[in-house]
C-alpha positions as a LaTeX table, in Angstrom:
\begin{tabular}{lrrr}
\hline
Residue & $x$ (\AA) & $y$ (\AA) & $z$ (\AA) \\
\hline
Unk1 & 0.39 & $-0.04$ & $-0.52$ \\
Unk2 & 1.30 & 3.26 & $-0.99$ \\
Unk3 & 1.63 & 5.90 & 2.08 \\
Unk4 & $-0.21$ & 9.02 & 2.16 \\
Unk5 & 0.91 & 11.75 & 0.26 \\
Unk6 & 2.24 & 14.38 & 3.17 \\
Unk7 & 1.85 & 17.40 & 0.88 \\
Unk8 & $-0.88$ & 19.93 & $-0.94$ \\
Unk9 & $-0.38$ & 19.31 & $-4.14$ \\
Unk10 & $-2.59$ & 22.84 & $-4.59$ \\
Unk11 & 0.61 & 24.25 & $-2.79$ \\
Unk12 & 3.29 & 22.55 & $-4.05$ \\
Unk13 & 1.77 & 24.30 & $-7.12$ \\
Unk14 & 1.81 & 27.75 & $-5.78$ \\
Unk15 & 5.32 & 27.48 & $-4.29$ \\
Unk16 & 6.27 & 25.80 & $-7.72$ \\
Unk17 & 4.57 & 28.72 & $-10.00$ \\
Unk18 & 6.51 & 31.38 & $-8.14$ \\
Unk19 & 9.28 & 29.86 & $-8.18$ \\
Unk20 & 8.98 & 29.53 & $-12.11$ \\
Unk21 & 7.79 & 33.10 & $-12.48$ \\
Unk22 & 11.05 & 34.78 & $-9.89$ \\
Unk23 & 13.44 & 32.45 & $-12.63$ \\
Unk24 & 12.27 & 31.11 & $-15.39$ \\
Unk25 & 12.24 & 27.78 & $-16.80$ \\
Unk26 & 15.58 & 26.92 & $-17.57$ \\
Unk27 & 17.16 & 28.90 & $-14.61$ \\
Unk28 & 14.88 & 26.44 & $-12.17$ \\
Unk29 & 16.25 & 23.37 & $-10.74$ \\
Unk30 & 14.56 & 20.73 & $-9.61$ \\
Unk31 & 16.91 & 21.64 & $-5.88$ \\
Unk32 & 16.01 & 24.95 & $-6.18$ \\
Unk33 & 11.42 & 23.64 & $-6.52$ \\
Unk34 & 12.64 & 21.27 & $-3.66$ \\
Unk35 & 13.67 & 24.18 & $-1.58$ \\
Unk36 & 10.73 & 25.58 & $-2.09$ \\
Unk37 & 8.00 & 23.06 & $-1.95$ \\
Unk38 & 9.98 & 21.60 & 1.30 \\
Unk39 & 8.77 & 18.01 & $-1.02$ \\
Unk40 & 11.88 & 15.14 & $-1.65$ \\
Unk41 & 12.31 & 14.66 & $-5.10$ \\
Unk42 & 11.04 & 11.15 & $-5.90$ \\
Unk43 & 7.57 & 12.75 & $-4.08$ \\
Unk44 & 7.51 & 15.45 & $-6.99$ \\
Unk45 & 7.73 & 13.15 & $-9.49$ \\
Unk46 & 5.33 & 10.67 & $-8.16$ \\
Unk47 & 2.75 & 13.64 & $-7.71$ \\
Unk48 & 3.97 & 14.95 & $-11.18$ \\
Unk49 & 4.35 & 12.42 & $-13.73$ \\
Unk50 & 6.85 & 13.95 & $-15.76$ \\
Unk51 & 8.77 & 15.79 & $-13.93$ \\
Unk52 & 9.72 & 19.43 & $-13.28$ \\
Unk53 & 8.26 & 20.57 & $-17.01$ \\
Unk54 & 4.65 & 18.95 & $-16.21$ \\
Unk55 & 4.93 & 20.91 & $-12.73$ \\
Unk56 & 5.44 & 23.58 & $-14.91$ \\
Unk57 & 3.25 & 22.97 & $-17.24$ \\
Unk58 & 0.64 & 22.27 & $-14.37$ \\
Unk59 & 1.80 & 26.27 & $-12.61$ \\
Unk60 & 1.33 & 27.67 & $-15.85$ \\
Unk61 & $-2.19$ & 26.15 & $-16.07$ \\
Unk62 & $-3.49$ & 28.07 & $-12.71$ \\
Unk63 & $-1.62$ & 31.18 & $-13.59$ \\
Unk64 & $-4.16$ & 31.01 & $-15.80$ \\
Unk65 & $-6.69$ & 30.18 & $-13.07$ \\
Unk66 & $-5.89$ & 31.90 & $-10.22$ \\
Unk67 & $-3.52$ & 34.78 & $-11.51$ \\
Unk68 & $-5.12$ & 36.15 & $-14.44$ \\
Unk69 & $-8.65$ & 36.69 & $-13.67$ \\
Unk70 & $-7.60$ & 38.97 & $-10.84$ \\
Unk71 & $-5.66$ & 41.04 & $-12.78$ \\
Unk72 & $-8.25$ & 40.71 & $-15.71$ \\
Unk73 & $-10.23$ & 41.66 & $-13.54$ \\
Unk74 & $-13.72$ & 43.90 & $-14.31$ \\
Unk75 & $-12.80$ & 43.07 & $-17.88$ \\
Unk76 & $-13.81$ & 39.70 & $-18.28$ \\
Unk77 & $-17.70$ & 41.24 & $-17.87$ \\
Unk78 & $-19.54$ & 41.30 & $-20.26$ \\
Unk79 & $-20.34$ & 44.81 & $-19.91$ \\
Unk80 & $-16.44$ & 45.70 & $-20.19$ \\
Unk81 & $-16.11$ & 49.00 & $-21.60$ \\
Unk82 & $-13.25$ & 51.75 & $-22.32$ \\
Unk83 & $-13.32$ & 52.41 & $-18.75$ \\
Unk84 & $-12.51$ & 48.27 & $-17.81$ \\
Unk85 & $-9.77$ & 47.99 & $-20.16$ \\
Unk86 & $-8.03$ & 51.31 & $-20.03$ \\
Unk87 & $-7.88$ & 50.08 & $-15.64$ \\
Unk88 & $-6.58$ & 46.78 & $-17.39$ \\
Unk89 & $-3.23$ & 48.81 & $-18.14$ \\
Unk90 & $-3.29$ & 51.07 & $-15.47$ \\
Unk91 & $-2.85$ & 47.97 & $-13.18$ \\
Unk92 & $-0.21$ & 46.71 & $-15.35$ \\
Unk93 & 1.64 & 49.91 & $-14.68$ \\
Unk94 & 0.60 & 50.13 & $-11.06$ \\
Unk95 & 2.08 & 46.38 & $-11.06$ \\
Unk96 & 5.27 & 46.60 & $-13.02$ \\
Unk97 & 6.63 & 49.69 & $-10.13$ \\
Unk98 & 6.41 & 47.22 & $-7.47$ \\
Unk99 & 9.15 & 44.32 & $-6.91$ \\
Unk100 & 6.90 & 41.65 & $-7.41$ \\
Unk101 & 5.45 & 43.56 & $-10.42$ \\
Unk102 & 9.64 & 43.54 & $-11.69$ \\
Unk103 & 9.01 & 40.01 & $-12.07$ \\
Unk104 & 7.03 & 40.58 & $-15.18$ \\
Unk105 & 4.07 & 37.73 & $-16.53$ \\
Unk106 & 4.52 & 33.99 & $-16.59$ \\
Unk107 & 2.91 & 33.32 & $-19.36$ \\
Unk108 & 4.76 & 36.46 & $-21.17$ \\
Unk109 & 7.97 & 35.24 & $-19.57$ \\
Unk110 & 7.10 & 31.81 & $-21.07$ \\
Unk111 & 6.57 & 32.85 & $-24.52$ \\
Unk112 & 9.67 & 34.10 & $-25.01$ \\
Unk113 & 11.66 & 31.65 & $-23.10$ \\
Unk114 & 10.06 & 28.52 & $-24.29$ \\
Unk115 & 7.11 & 28.84 & $-26.70$ \\
Unk116 & 8.75 & 29.24 & $-29.84$ \\
Unk117 & 10.46 & 25.54 & $-29.09$ \\
Unk118 & 7.58 & 23.72 & $-26.71$ \\
Unk119 & 3.97 & 23.04 & $-28.57$ \\
Unk120 & 2.16 & 22.53 & $-25.03$ \\
Unk121 & 3.52 & 25.87 & $-23.64$ \\
Unk122 & 3.27 & 27.85 & $-26.88$ \\
Unk123 & $-0.28$ & 26.12 & $-26.55$ \\
Unk124 & $-0.91$ & 28.07 & $-23.69$ \\
Unk125 & 0.94 & 30.73 & $-23.74$ \\
Unk126 & $-1.89$ & 31.10 & $-27.25$ \\
Unk127 & $-4.13$ & 30.32 & $-25.09$ \\
Unk128 & $-3.80$ & 33.33 & $-23.05$ \\
Unk129 & $-2.72$ & 35.89 & $-25.10$ \\
Unk130 & $-6.31$ & 35.24 & $-27.61$ \\
Unk131 & $-8.24$ & 35.48 & $-23.79$ \\
Unk132 & $-6.37$ & 39.26 & $-23.26$ \\
Unk133 & $-7.19$ & 40.03 & $-27.02$ \\
Unk134 & $-10.85$ & 38.31 & $-26.89$ \\
Unk135 & $-11.39$ & 40.63 & $-23.62$ \\
Unk136 & $-10.08$ & 43.70 & $-25.42$ \\
Unk137 & $-12.04$ & 43.18 & $-27.80$ \\
Unk138 & $-14.90$ & 42.96 & $-26.58$ \\
Unk139 & $-14.74$ & 45.75 & $-24.68$ \\
Unk140 & $-13.51$ & 47.69 & $-27.47$ \\
Unk141 & $-17.15$ & 46.70 & $-29.52$ \\
Unk142 & $-19.44$ & 48.06 & $-26.20$ \\
Unk143 & $-16.97$ & 50.83 & $-26.13$ \\
Unk144 & $-17.60$ & 51.87 & $-29.73$ \\
Unk145 & $-21.08$ & 50.63 & $-29.31$ \\
Unk146 & $-21.91$ & 53.39 & $-26.49$ \\
Unk147 & $-19.93$ & 56.24 & $-28.33$ \\
Unk148 & $-17.33$ & 56.07 & $-26.35$ \\
Unk149 & $-14.70$ & 55.70 & $-28.49$ \\
Unk150 & $-14.71$ & 56.78 & $-32.17$ \\
Unk151 & $-16.60$ & 54.93 & $-34.84$ \\
Unk152 & $-13.69$ & 55.02 & $-37.06$ \\
Unk153 & $-12.14$ & 52.80 & $-34.66$ \\
Unk154 & $-11.96$ & 48.62 & $-35.84$ \\
Unk155 & $-12.50$ & 46.80 & $-32.27$ \\
Unk156 & $-10.56$ & 43.59 & $-33.59$ \\
Unk157 & $-7.31$ & 45.00 & $-34.98$ \\
Unk158 & $-7.15$ & 47.91 & $-32.03$ \\
Unk159 & $-7.75$ & 44.89 & $-29.04$ \\
Unk160 & $-4.36$ & 42.94 & $-31.29$ \\
Unk161 & $-2.54$ & 46.11 & $-31.17$ \\
Unk162 & $-3.52$ & 46.96 & $-27.74$ \\
Unk163 & $-2.16$ & 43.11 & $-26.39$ \\
Unk164 & 1.15 & 43.43 & $-28.08$ \\
Unk165 & 1.66 & 47.54 & $-26.40$ \\
Unk166 & 1.00 & 45.93 & $-23.32$ \\
Unk167 & 2.70 & 42.40 & $-24.12$ \\
Unk168 & 5.23 & 45.25 & $-25.05$ \\
Unk169 & 5.12 & 47.14 & $-21.93$ \\
Unk170 & 5.42 & 43.92 & $-19.14$ \\
Unk171 & 8.36 & 42.84 & $-21.14$ \\
Unk172 & 10.00 & 46.85 & $-20.78$ \\
Unk173 & 8.11 & 47.12 & $-16.89$ \\
Unk174 & 11.27 & 44.09 & $-16.56$ \\
Unk175 & 13.74 & 46.59 & $-16.57$ \\
Unk176 & 12.33 & 49.24 & $-13.72$ \\
Unk177 & 12.27 & 52.68 & $-16.42$ \\
Unk178 & 9.91 & 53.98 & $-13.45$ \\
Unk179 & 6.21 & 54.57 & $-13.34$ \\
Unk180 & 6.03 & 58.13 & $-16.46$ \\
Unk181 & 7.95 & 55.16 & $-18.97$ \\
Unk182 & 5.13 & 52.84 & $-19.04$ \\
Unk183 & 2.07 & 56.20 & $-18.62$ \\
Unk184 & 3.39 & 56.98 & $-21.40$ \\
Unk185 & 3.83 & 54.37 & $-23.11$ \\
Unk186 & $-0.12$ & 53.17 & $-22.63$ \\
Unk187 & $-1.28$ & 57.12 & $-22.87$ \\
Unk188 & 0.38 & 56.71 & $-26.48$ \\
Unk189 & $-1.49$ & 53.14 & $-26.91$ \\
Unk190 & $-5.02$ & 54.94 & $-26.00$ \\
Unk191 & $-4.36$ & 57.54 & $-27.65$ \\
Unk192 & $-5.91$ & 57.25 & $-30.70$ \\
Unk193 & $-9.37$ & 56.28 & $-29.53$ \\
Unk194 & $-11.58$ & 59.46 & $-29.00$ \\
\hline
\end{tabular}
């Protein structure tokens, strides 16, 4: 009979997610994960068959399920408009000016590190980016219908541009340029909406 688990798999995922977020996949060793989680290597491999890679993929999925909704906030609501879209970007700027925020976004970090060479990571990142873009497009369609933005704006194209701006903002934010620089990037991205 197998011994019962002596750890909470969700807590292990949360701590592992934090390690991957801070260090990246390649720079996070199994020893780092053992140190962060307090779980022996054999127990980690038993709980997450496929080892470090499986743990990383599950940590990415957990990030998408727990962290992303918190960051998107009201932007995920069906009635979201320009105010909610701007609030999302203002939240990014606010986050990126904190020590924790300088870690960036785990999905964006993973896109830069692994998406081109790992199809499963690439699929998770694409799903994440599609989610952001769909929410932005819906908010822009709502804003256009309400007269909050110019009728000449193509919500789909502008959503793509804003999401690319958001991804770039998260990369630039990791360098610590300061709030004013980040605000200027966001202001420029929103300038043509009026």
